[in-house]
Coordinates of C-alpha atoms in Angstrom, one line a residue:
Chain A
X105 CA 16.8 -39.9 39.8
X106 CA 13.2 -38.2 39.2
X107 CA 12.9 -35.6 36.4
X108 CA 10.0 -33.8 34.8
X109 CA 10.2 -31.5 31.9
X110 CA 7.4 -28.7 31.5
X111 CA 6.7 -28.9 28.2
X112 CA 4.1 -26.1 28.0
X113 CA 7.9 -23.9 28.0
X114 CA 9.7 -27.0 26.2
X115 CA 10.2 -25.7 22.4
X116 CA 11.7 -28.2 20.9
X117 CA 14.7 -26.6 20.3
X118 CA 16.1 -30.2 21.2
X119 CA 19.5 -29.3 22.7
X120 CA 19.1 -31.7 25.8
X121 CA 18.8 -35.0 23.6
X122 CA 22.2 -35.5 21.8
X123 CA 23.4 -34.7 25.9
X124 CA 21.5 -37.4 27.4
X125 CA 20.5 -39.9 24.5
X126 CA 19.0 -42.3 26.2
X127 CA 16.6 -40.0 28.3
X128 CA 15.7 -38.0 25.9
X129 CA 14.3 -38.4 22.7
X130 CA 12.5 -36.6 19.7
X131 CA 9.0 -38.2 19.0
X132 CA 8.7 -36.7 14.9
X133 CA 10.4 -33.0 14.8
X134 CA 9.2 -31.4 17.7
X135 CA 7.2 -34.2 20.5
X136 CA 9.9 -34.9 23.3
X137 CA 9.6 -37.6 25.2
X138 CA 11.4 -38.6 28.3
X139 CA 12.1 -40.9 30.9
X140 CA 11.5 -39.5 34.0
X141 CA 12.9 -41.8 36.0
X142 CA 16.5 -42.5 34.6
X143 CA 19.4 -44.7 36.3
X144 CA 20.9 -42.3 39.2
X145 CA 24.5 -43.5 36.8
X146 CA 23.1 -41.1 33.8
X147 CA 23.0 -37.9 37.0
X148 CA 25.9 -35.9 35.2
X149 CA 24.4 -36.4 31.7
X150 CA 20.7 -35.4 32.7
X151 CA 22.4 -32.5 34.5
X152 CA 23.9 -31.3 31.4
X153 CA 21.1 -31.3 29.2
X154 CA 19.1 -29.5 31.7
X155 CA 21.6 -27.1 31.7
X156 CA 21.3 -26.5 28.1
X157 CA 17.7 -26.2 28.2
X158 CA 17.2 -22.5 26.5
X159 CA 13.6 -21.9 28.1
X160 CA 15.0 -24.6 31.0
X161 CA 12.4 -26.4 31.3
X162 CA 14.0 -29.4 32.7
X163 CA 13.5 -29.9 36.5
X164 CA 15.6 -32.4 38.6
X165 CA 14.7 -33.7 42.1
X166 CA 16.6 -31.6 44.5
X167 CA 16.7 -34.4 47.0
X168 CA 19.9 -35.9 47.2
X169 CA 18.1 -39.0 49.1
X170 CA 17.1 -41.7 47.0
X171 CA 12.7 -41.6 47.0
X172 CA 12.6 -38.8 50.5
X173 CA 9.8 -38.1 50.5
X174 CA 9.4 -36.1 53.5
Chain B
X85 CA 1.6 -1.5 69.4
X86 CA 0.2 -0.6 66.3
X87 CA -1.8 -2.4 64.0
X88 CA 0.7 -3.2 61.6
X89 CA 3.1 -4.9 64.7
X90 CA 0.2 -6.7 66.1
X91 CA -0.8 -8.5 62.4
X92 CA 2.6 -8.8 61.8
X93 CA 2.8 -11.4 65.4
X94 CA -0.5 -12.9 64.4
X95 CA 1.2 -13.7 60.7
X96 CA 4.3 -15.2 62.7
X97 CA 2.5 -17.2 65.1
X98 CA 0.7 -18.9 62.2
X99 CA 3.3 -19.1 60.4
X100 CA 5.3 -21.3 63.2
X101 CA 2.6 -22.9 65.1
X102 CA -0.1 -23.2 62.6
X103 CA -1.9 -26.4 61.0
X104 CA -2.3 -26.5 57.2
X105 CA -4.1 -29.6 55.6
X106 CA -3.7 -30.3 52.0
X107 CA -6.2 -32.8 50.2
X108 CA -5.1 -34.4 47.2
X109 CA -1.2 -35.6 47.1
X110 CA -0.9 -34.7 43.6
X111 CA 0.9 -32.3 41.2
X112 CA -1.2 -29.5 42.8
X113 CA -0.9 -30.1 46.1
X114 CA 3.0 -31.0 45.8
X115 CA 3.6 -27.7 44.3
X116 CA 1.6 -26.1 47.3
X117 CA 3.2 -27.8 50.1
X118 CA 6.8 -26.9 48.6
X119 CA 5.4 -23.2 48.4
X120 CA 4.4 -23.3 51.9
X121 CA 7.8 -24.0 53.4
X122 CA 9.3 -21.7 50.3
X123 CA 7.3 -18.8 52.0
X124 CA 8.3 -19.6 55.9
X125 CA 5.5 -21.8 57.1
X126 CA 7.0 -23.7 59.5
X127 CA 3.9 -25.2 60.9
X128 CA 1.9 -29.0 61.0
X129 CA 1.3 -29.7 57.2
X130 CA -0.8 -32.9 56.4
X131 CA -1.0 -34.2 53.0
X132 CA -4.0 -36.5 52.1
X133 CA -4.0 -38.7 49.0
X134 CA -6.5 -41.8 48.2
X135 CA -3.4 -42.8 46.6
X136 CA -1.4 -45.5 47.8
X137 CA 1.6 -43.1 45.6
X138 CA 3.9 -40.4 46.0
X139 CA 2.9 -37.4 44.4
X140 CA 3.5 -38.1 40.3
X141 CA 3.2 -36.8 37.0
X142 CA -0.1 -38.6 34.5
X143 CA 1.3 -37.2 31.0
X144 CA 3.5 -39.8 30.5
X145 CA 1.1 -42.5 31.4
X146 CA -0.7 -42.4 27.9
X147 CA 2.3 -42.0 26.1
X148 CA 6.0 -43.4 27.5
X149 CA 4.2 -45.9 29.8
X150 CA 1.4 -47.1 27.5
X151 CA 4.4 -47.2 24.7
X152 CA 6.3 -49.8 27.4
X153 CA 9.3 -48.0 27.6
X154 CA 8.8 -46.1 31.0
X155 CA 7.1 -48.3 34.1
X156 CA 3.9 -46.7 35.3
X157 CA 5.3 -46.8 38.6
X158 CA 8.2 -44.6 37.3
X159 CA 6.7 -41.1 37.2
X160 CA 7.3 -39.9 40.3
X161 CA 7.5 -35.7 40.6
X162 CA 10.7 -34.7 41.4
X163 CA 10.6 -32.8 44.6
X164 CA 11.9 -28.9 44.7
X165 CA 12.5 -28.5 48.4
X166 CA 11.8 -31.0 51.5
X167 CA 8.3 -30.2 52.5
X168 CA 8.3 -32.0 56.2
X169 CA 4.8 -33.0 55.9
X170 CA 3.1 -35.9 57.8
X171 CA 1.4 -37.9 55.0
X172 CA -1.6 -39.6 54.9
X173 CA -1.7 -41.3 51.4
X174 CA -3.8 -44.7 50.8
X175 CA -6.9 -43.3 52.3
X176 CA -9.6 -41.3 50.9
X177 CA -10.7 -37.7 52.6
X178 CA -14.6 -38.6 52.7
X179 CA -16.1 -35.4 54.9
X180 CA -15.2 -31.7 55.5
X181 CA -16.2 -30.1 58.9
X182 CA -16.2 -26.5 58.4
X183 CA -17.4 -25.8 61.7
X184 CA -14.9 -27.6 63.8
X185 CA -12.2 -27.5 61.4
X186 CA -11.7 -30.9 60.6
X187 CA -11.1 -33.2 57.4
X188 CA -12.5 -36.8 58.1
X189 CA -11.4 -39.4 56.4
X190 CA -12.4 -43.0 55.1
X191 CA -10.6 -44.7 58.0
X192 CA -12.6 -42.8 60.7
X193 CA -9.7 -39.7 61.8
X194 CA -10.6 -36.6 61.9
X195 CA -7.8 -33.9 60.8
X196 CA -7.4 -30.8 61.9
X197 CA -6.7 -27.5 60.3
X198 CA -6.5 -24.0 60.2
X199 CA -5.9 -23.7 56.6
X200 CA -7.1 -26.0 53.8
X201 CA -6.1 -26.7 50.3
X202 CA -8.4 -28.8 48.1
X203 CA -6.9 -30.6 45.5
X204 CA -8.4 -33.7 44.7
X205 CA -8.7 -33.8 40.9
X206 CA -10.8 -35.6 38.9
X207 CA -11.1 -39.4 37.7
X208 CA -11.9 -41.1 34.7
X209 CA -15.6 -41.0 33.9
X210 CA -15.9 -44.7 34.3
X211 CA -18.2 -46.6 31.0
X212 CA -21.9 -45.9 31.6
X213 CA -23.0 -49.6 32.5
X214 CA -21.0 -50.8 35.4
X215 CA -21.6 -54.7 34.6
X216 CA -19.8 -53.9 31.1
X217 CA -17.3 -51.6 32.7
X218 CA -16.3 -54.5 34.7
X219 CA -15.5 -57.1 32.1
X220 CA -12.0 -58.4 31.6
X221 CA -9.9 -56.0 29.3
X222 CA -12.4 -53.2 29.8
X223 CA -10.1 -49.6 30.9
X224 CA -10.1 -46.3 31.6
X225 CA -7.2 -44.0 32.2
X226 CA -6.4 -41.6 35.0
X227 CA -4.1 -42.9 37.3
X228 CA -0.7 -44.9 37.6
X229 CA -2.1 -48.1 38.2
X230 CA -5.0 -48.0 35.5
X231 CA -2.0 -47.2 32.9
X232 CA 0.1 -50.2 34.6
X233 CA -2.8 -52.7 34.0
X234 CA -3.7 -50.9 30.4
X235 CA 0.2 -51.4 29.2
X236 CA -0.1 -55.1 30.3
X237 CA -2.8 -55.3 28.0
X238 CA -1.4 -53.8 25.2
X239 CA 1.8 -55.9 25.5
X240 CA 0.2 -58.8 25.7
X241 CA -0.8 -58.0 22.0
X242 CA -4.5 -57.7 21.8
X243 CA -6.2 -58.1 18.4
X244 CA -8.3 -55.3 18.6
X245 CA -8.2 -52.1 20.5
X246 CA -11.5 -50.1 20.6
X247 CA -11.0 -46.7 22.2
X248 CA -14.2 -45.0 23.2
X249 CA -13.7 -40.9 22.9
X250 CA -11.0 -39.1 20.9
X251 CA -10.6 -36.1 22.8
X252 CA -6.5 -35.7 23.3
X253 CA -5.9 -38.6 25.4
X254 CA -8.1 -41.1 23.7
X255 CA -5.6 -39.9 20.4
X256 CA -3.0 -40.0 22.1
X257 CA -3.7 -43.7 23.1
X258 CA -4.5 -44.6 19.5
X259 CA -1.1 -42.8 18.2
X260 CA 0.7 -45.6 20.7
X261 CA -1.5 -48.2 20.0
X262 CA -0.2 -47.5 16.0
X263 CA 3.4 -47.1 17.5
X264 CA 2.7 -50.8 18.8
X265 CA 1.3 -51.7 15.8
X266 CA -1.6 -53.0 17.1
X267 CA -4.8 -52.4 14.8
X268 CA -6.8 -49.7 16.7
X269 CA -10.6 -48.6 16.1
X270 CA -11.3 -45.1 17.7
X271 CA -15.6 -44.2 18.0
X272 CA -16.0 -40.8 18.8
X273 CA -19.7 -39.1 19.2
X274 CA -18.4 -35.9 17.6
X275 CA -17.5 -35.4 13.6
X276 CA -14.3 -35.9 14.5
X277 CA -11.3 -36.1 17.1
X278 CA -10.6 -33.1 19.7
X279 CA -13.4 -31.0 18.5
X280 CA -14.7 -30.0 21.8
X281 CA -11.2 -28.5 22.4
X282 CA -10.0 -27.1 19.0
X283 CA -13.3 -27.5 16.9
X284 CA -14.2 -29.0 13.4
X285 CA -11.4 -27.2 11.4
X286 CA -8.9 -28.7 13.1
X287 CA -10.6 -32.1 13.9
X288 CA -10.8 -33.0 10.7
X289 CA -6.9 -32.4 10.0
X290 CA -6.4 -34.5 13.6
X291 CA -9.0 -37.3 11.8
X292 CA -6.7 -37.2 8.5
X293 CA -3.7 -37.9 10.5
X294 CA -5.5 -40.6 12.5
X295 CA -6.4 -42.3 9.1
X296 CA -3.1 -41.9 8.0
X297 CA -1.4 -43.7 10.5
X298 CA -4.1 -47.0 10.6
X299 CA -6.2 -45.6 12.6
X300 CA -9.9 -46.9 12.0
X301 CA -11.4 -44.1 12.8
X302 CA -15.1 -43.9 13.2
X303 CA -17.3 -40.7 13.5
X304 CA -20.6 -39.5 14.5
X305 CA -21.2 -42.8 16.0
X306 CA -21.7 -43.5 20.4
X307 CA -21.0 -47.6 21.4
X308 CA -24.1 -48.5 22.4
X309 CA -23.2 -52.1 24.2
X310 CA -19.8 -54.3 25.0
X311 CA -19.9 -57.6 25.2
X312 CA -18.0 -60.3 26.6
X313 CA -17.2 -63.9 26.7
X314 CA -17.9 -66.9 28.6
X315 CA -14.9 -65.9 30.8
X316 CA -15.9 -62.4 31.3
X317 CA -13.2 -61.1 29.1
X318 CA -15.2 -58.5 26.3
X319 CA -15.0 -59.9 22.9
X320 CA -17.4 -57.6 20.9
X321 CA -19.3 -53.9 21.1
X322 CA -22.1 -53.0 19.5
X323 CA -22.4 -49.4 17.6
X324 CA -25.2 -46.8 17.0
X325 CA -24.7 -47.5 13.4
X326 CA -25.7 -51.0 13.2
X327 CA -22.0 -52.5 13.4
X328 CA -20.1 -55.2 15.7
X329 CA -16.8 -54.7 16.1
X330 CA -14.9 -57.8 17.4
X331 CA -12.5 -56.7 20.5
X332 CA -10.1 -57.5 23.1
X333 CA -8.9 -54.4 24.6
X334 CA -11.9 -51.5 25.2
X335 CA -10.2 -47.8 26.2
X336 CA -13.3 -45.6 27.5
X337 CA -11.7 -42.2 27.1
X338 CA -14.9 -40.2 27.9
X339 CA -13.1 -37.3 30.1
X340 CA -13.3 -37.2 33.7
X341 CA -15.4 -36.3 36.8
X342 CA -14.2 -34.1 39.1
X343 CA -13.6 -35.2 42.7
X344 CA -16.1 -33.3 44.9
X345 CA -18.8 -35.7 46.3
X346 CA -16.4 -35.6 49.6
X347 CA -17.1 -31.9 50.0
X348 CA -21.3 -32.7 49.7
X349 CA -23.0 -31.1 52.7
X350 CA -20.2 -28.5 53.5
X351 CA -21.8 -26.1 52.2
X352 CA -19.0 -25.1 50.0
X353 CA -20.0 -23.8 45.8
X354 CA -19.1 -26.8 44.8
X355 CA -20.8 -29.1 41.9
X356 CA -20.0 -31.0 38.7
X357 CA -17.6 -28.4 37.2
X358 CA -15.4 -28.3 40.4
X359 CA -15.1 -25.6 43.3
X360 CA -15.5 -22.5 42.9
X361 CA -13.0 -19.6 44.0
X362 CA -12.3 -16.5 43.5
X363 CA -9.4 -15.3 42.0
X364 CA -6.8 -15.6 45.0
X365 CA -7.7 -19.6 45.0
X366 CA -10.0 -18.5 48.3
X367 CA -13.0 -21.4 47.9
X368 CA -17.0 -19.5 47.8
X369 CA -19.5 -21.2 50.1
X370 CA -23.0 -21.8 48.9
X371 CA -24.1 -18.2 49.1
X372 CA -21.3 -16.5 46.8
X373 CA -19.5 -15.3 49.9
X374 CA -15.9 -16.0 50.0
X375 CA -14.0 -18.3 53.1
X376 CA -11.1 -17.1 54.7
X377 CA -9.5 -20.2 55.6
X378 CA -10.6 -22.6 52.0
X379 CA -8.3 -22.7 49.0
X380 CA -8.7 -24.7 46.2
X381 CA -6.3 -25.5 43.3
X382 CA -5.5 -27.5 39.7
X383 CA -8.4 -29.8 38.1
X384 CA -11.2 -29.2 39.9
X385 CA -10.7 -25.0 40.6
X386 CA -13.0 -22.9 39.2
X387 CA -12.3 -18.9 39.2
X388 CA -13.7 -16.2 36.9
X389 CA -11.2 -14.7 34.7
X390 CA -10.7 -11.6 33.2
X391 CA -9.5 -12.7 30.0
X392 CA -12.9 -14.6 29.4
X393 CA -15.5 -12.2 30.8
X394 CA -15.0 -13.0 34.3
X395 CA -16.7 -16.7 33.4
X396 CA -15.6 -19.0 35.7
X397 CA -12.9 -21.4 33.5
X398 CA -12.5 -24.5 35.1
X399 CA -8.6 -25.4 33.8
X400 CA -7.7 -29.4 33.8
X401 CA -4.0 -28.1 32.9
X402 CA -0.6 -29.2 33.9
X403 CA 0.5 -26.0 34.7
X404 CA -2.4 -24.7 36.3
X405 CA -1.9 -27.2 38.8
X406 CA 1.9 -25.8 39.0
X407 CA 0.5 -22.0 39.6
X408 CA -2.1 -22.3 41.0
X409 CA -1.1 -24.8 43.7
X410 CA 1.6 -22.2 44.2
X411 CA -0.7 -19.0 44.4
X412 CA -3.0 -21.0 46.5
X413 CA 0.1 -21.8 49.0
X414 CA 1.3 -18.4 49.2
X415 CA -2.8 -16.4 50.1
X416 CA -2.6 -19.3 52.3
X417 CA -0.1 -17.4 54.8
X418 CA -0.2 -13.9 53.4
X419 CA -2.2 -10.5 54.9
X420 CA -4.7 -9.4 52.2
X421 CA -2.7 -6.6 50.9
X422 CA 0.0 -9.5 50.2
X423 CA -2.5 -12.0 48.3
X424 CA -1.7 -12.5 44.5
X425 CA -4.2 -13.6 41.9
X426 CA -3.9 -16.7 39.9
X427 CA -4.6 -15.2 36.4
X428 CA -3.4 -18.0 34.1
X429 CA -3.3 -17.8 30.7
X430 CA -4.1 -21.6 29.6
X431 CA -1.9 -23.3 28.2
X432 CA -1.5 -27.2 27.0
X433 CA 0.6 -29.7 24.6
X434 CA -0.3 -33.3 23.4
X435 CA 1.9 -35.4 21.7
X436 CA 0.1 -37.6 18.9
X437 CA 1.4 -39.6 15.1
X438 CA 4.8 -37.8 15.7
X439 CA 2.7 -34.5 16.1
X440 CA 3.3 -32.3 18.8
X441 CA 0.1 -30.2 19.1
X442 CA 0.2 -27.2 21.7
X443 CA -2.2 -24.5 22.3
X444 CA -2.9 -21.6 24.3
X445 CA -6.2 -19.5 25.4
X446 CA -9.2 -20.6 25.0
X447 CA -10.6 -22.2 22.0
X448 CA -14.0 -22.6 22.4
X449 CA -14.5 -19.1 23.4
X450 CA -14.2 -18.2 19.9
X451 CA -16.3 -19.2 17.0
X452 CA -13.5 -18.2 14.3
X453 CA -9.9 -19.5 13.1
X454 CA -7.7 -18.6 10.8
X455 CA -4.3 -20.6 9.7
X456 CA -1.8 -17.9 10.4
X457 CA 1.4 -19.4 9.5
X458 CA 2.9 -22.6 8.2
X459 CA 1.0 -25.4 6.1
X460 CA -2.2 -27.4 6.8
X461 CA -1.1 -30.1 4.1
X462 CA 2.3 -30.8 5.6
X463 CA 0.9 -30.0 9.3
X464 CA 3.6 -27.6 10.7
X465 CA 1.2 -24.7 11.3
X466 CA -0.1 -22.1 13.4
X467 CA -3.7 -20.8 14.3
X468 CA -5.4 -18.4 16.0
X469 CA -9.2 -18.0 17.2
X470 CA -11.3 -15.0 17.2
X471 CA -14.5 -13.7 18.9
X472 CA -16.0 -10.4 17.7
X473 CA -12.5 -9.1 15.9
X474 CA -10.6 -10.4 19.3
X475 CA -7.7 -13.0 19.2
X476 CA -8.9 -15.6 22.3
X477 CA -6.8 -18.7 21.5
X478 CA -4.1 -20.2 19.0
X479 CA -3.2 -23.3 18.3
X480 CA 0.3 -25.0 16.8
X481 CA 1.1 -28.4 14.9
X482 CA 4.9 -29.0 15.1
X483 CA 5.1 -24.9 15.3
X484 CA 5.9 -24.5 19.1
X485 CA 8.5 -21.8 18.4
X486 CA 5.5 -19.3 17.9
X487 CA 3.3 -20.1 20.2
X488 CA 4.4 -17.1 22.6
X489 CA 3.5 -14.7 19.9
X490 CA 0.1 -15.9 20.0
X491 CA 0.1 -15.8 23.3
X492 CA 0.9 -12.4 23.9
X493 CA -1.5 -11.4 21.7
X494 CA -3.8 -13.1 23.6
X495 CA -3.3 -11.5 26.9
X496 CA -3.6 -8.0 25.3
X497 CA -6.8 -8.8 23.5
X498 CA -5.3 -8.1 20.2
X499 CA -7.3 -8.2 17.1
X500 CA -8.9 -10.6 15.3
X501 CA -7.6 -11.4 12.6
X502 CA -4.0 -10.9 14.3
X503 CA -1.9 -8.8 12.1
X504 CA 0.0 -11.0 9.1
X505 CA 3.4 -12.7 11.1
X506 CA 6.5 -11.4 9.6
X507 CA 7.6 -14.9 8.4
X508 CA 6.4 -17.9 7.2
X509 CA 2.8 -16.4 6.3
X510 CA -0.1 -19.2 5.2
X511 CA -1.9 -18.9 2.2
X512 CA -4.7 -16.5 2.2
X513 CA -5.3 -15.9 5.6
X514 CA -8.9 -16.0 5.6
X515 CA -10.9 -16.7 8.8
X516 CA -13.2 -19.2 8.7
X517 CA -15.9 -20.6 11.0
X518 CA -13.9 -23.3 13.9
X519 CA -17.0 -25.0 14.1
X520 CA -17.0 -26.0 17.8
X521 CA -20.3 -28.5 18.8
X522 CA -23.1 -26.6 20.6
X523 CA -22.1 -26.9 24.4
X524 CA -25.4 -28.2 24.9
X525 CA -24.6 -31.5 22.7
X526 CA -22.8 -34.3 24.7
X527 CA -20.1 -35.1 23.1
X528 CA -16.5 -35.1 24.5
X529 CA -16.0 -32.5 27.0
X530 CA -13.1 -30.3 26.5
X531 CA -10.5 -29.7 29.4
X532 CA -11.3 -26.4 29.3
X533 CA -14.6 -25.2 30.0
X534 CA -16.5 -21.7 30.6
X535 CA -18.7 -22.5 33.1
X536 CA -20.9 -19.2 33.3
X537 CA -20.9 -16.1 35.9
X538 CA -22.7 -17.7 39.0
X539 CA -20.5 -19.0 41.6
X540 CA -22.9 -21.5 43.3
X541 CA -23.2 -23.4 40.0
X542 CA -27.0 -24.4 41.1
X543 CA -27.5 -25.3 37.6
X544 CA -26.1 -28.4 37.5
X545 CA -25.4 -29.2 41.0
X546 CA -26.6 -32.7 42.1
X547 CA -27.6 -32.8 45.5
X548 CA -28.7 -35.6 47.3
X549 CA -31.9 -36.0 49.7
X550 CA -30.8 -35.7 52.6
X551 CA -32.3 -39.3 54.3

């Protein structure tokens, strides 16, 4: 599944990273880094920690087919 | 029927039947294209990219990808809507037809439009001497398959990086580089790292944390030659100080050149510092007067704002290319009482030594900074720039929460020095000079540039004989 965070809005707060450990991690305090192409089997957890985004700034691909890129 | 009926059909015919090109299958032009169906355009839409890719994001490419843990194929945007768009990526746009409405392109089709959205970007200003440039183990960064072929090269363990530049993503690379723990020598022209962006006051902190994390760090010096082996792989490089330095991996992070020399011969205000607009994204022709059917958007965009004197700012932002692509998209099939401007305020991140460094305005439009909040010597602070008692810019080091202060500020014109914050107050608070290089001085362009009142940019437009 694609993801992309905006990170100009991203502050850090860091509430998406204990949700989806593996996707998302703290680079130092405040520099978060991503993956923005995790395994389709992480969906629910990437969904939850863009939920809990304060400023959501977490976008994920609206396209339920894999790579449509029409 | 009255006027209002009769431009209301003429909007709806467009809107189902009409033929919108976009050039450049990048952030920009993704955002655009999703706009366009967001705001009923139900028409043809073409998508061009020289790209063999999908549309995808570069700010991972000198950080996760370079770092090995994301594949540089791996950043693909995720998509907001279905755009139902015939596209054309894999071959270069090479001529625009203004009179017969047609894009032509590299493989010899001509593509029709009523509407056109530029957004082709820039590229990596390539190394200066093309038979060095091409040596073995010789880079530059830009796109998905540069940073695929640059990670290799770092994997594969390299004794010695040399990166050439240490504006923010010629840091950056040196940050991973450390993170790798490969040994890393940065030149850079200027006294220190991202001064054209943030000035000498906050270079030098960015050159302490370089040195602090390994970084050999070498200022006020320009590589004069590489040089490379029997194979063709570059072994050494010669410096304006009088010093080798042996090499296997050479970065040239020397900013980037805007994609225009397709457009050369339209007779569109275009020239090294992009394509100019005015503040609807609507693209000016060589004469200053404004087309009805030209948009531009993201890198290479260049519209006067009112923040900055009406200057035309040329933006190479990520979210400029969001906002503007989406401003663009929506003039694009709107009445001229419906167009919106595309007034951003600009606004960028880097993440470098564990650092994450944001800013918003624009720095070099100021010639004074103060540290507002926070600490230099632990680097968690806050900054802001002044011009003539105005606040223009601020800056943050692991201080992100406050950047929307500053930005507020910002947009009202607020004074310079801004008032003490309520909380976590630096010492003093004394504005000193931010020491940004003379524009005239070649040194690492900033991403952000002020690129004067005339729209035609004669100035420093190259235009070739015609034969």
């Amino acid at each position: 599944m694609r993801i992309v965070i905006d990170l100009n809005r991203c502050q850090g707060y860091a509430q998406c990273v204990p949700l989806a450990p593996t996707v998302l991690k703290l680079n130092g305090e405040e520099a978060l880094m991503y993956n923005p192409n995790p395994d389709d089997s992480l969906r629910q957890h990437v969904l939850r920690a863009a939920a809990s985004c304060p400023v959501q700034a977490i976008l994920v691909d609206r396209l339920d087919e894999p790579g449509g890129k029409t | 029927m009255k006027k209002s009926a009769l431009v209301a059909d003429l909007v709806a015919e467009f809107k189902t039947n009409g033929q919108i090109v976009i050039v450049g299958a990048s952030l920009a032009g993704l955002r655009a294209a999703e706009a366009l169906r967001d705001e009923g355009f139900n028409g043809k839409l073409t998508i061009i990219g020289d790209e063999k890719h999908e549309p995808y994001d570069r700010p991972p490419l000198s950080k996760q990808v370079l770092k090995g843990w994301v594949r540089a194929d791996d950043t693909l945007l995720p998509r907001k809507r279905k755009v139902d768009a015939e596209w054309r990526l894999g071959v270069a746009a090479i001529g625009l037809d203004r009179i017969n409405k047609q894009v032509r392109l590299a493989n010899g089709d001509q593509v029709p439009f009523d509407r056109l959205l530029i957004a082709t970007g820039t590229r990596a200003r390539p190394w200066f001497n093309p038979k060095e440039a091409a040596l073995n183990g010789v880079f530059t960064l830009r796109t998905s398959d540069e940073a695929g072929r640059l990670q290799a090269a770092l994997a594969a363990k390299p004794g010695r990086v040399l990166i050439i530049g240490a504006g923010f993503i010629g840091s950056e690379m040196a940050s991973v580089c450390r993170e790798l723990g490969l040994a890393v020598t940065v030149a850079e022209r200027a006294e220190a790292p991202l001064v054209g962006a943030l000035g000498g006051v906050i270079g030098d902190i960015a050159a302490e944390m370089q040195r602090d994390h390994g970084v050999d760090l070498r200022t006020g010096v320009s590589v004069q030659s590489l040089e490379g082996d029997a194979k063709g792989h570059v072994r050494r490089a010669r410096l304006s100080d009088g010093t080798t330095l042996d090499v296997d991996v050479v970065v040239a992070s020397l900013g980037s050149v805007r994609n225009t020399e397709w457009l050369e011969g339209a007779g569109l205000a275009t020239g090294r510092w992009g394509v100019a607009c005015d503040a609807g994204c609507r693209v000016f022709d060589i004469n200053g007067v404004v087309t009805d059917s030209i948009f531009v958007a993201g890198d290479i965009a260049r519209a006067p704002h009112v923040l900055y004197e009406y200057q035309f700012l040329v933006l190479e932002h990520w979210d400029n290319a969001v906002f503007g692509g989406r401003v663009a998209a929506h003039n694009m099939v709107s009445v001229e009482a419906d167009r919106r401007p595309h007034l951003p305020l600009p606004a960028f991140w880097s993440a470098q030594f564990g650092v994450n460094i944001k800013g918003v305005g624009v720095g070099p439009f100021g010639d004074e900074i103060v540290i507002t909040q926070g600490s230099v010597k632990d680097r968690r602070f806050a900054a802001a720039y002044g011009r003539r008692g105005r606040i223009v810019a601020a800056v943050t080091f692991d201080h992100a929460k406050w950047l929307e202060y500053y930005g507020a500020m910002i947009e009202r014109s607020a004074p310079f020095p801004p008032p003490p914050p309520g909380f976590d107050q630096a010492n003093g608070m004394k504005p000193i000079p931010a020491r940004f290089p003379d524009p005239g001085v070649p040194t690492g362009l900033p991403d952000v540039v002020l690129t004067g009142h005339d729209p035609t940019d004669r100035g420093t437009e190259y235009r070739a004989r015609p034969r």
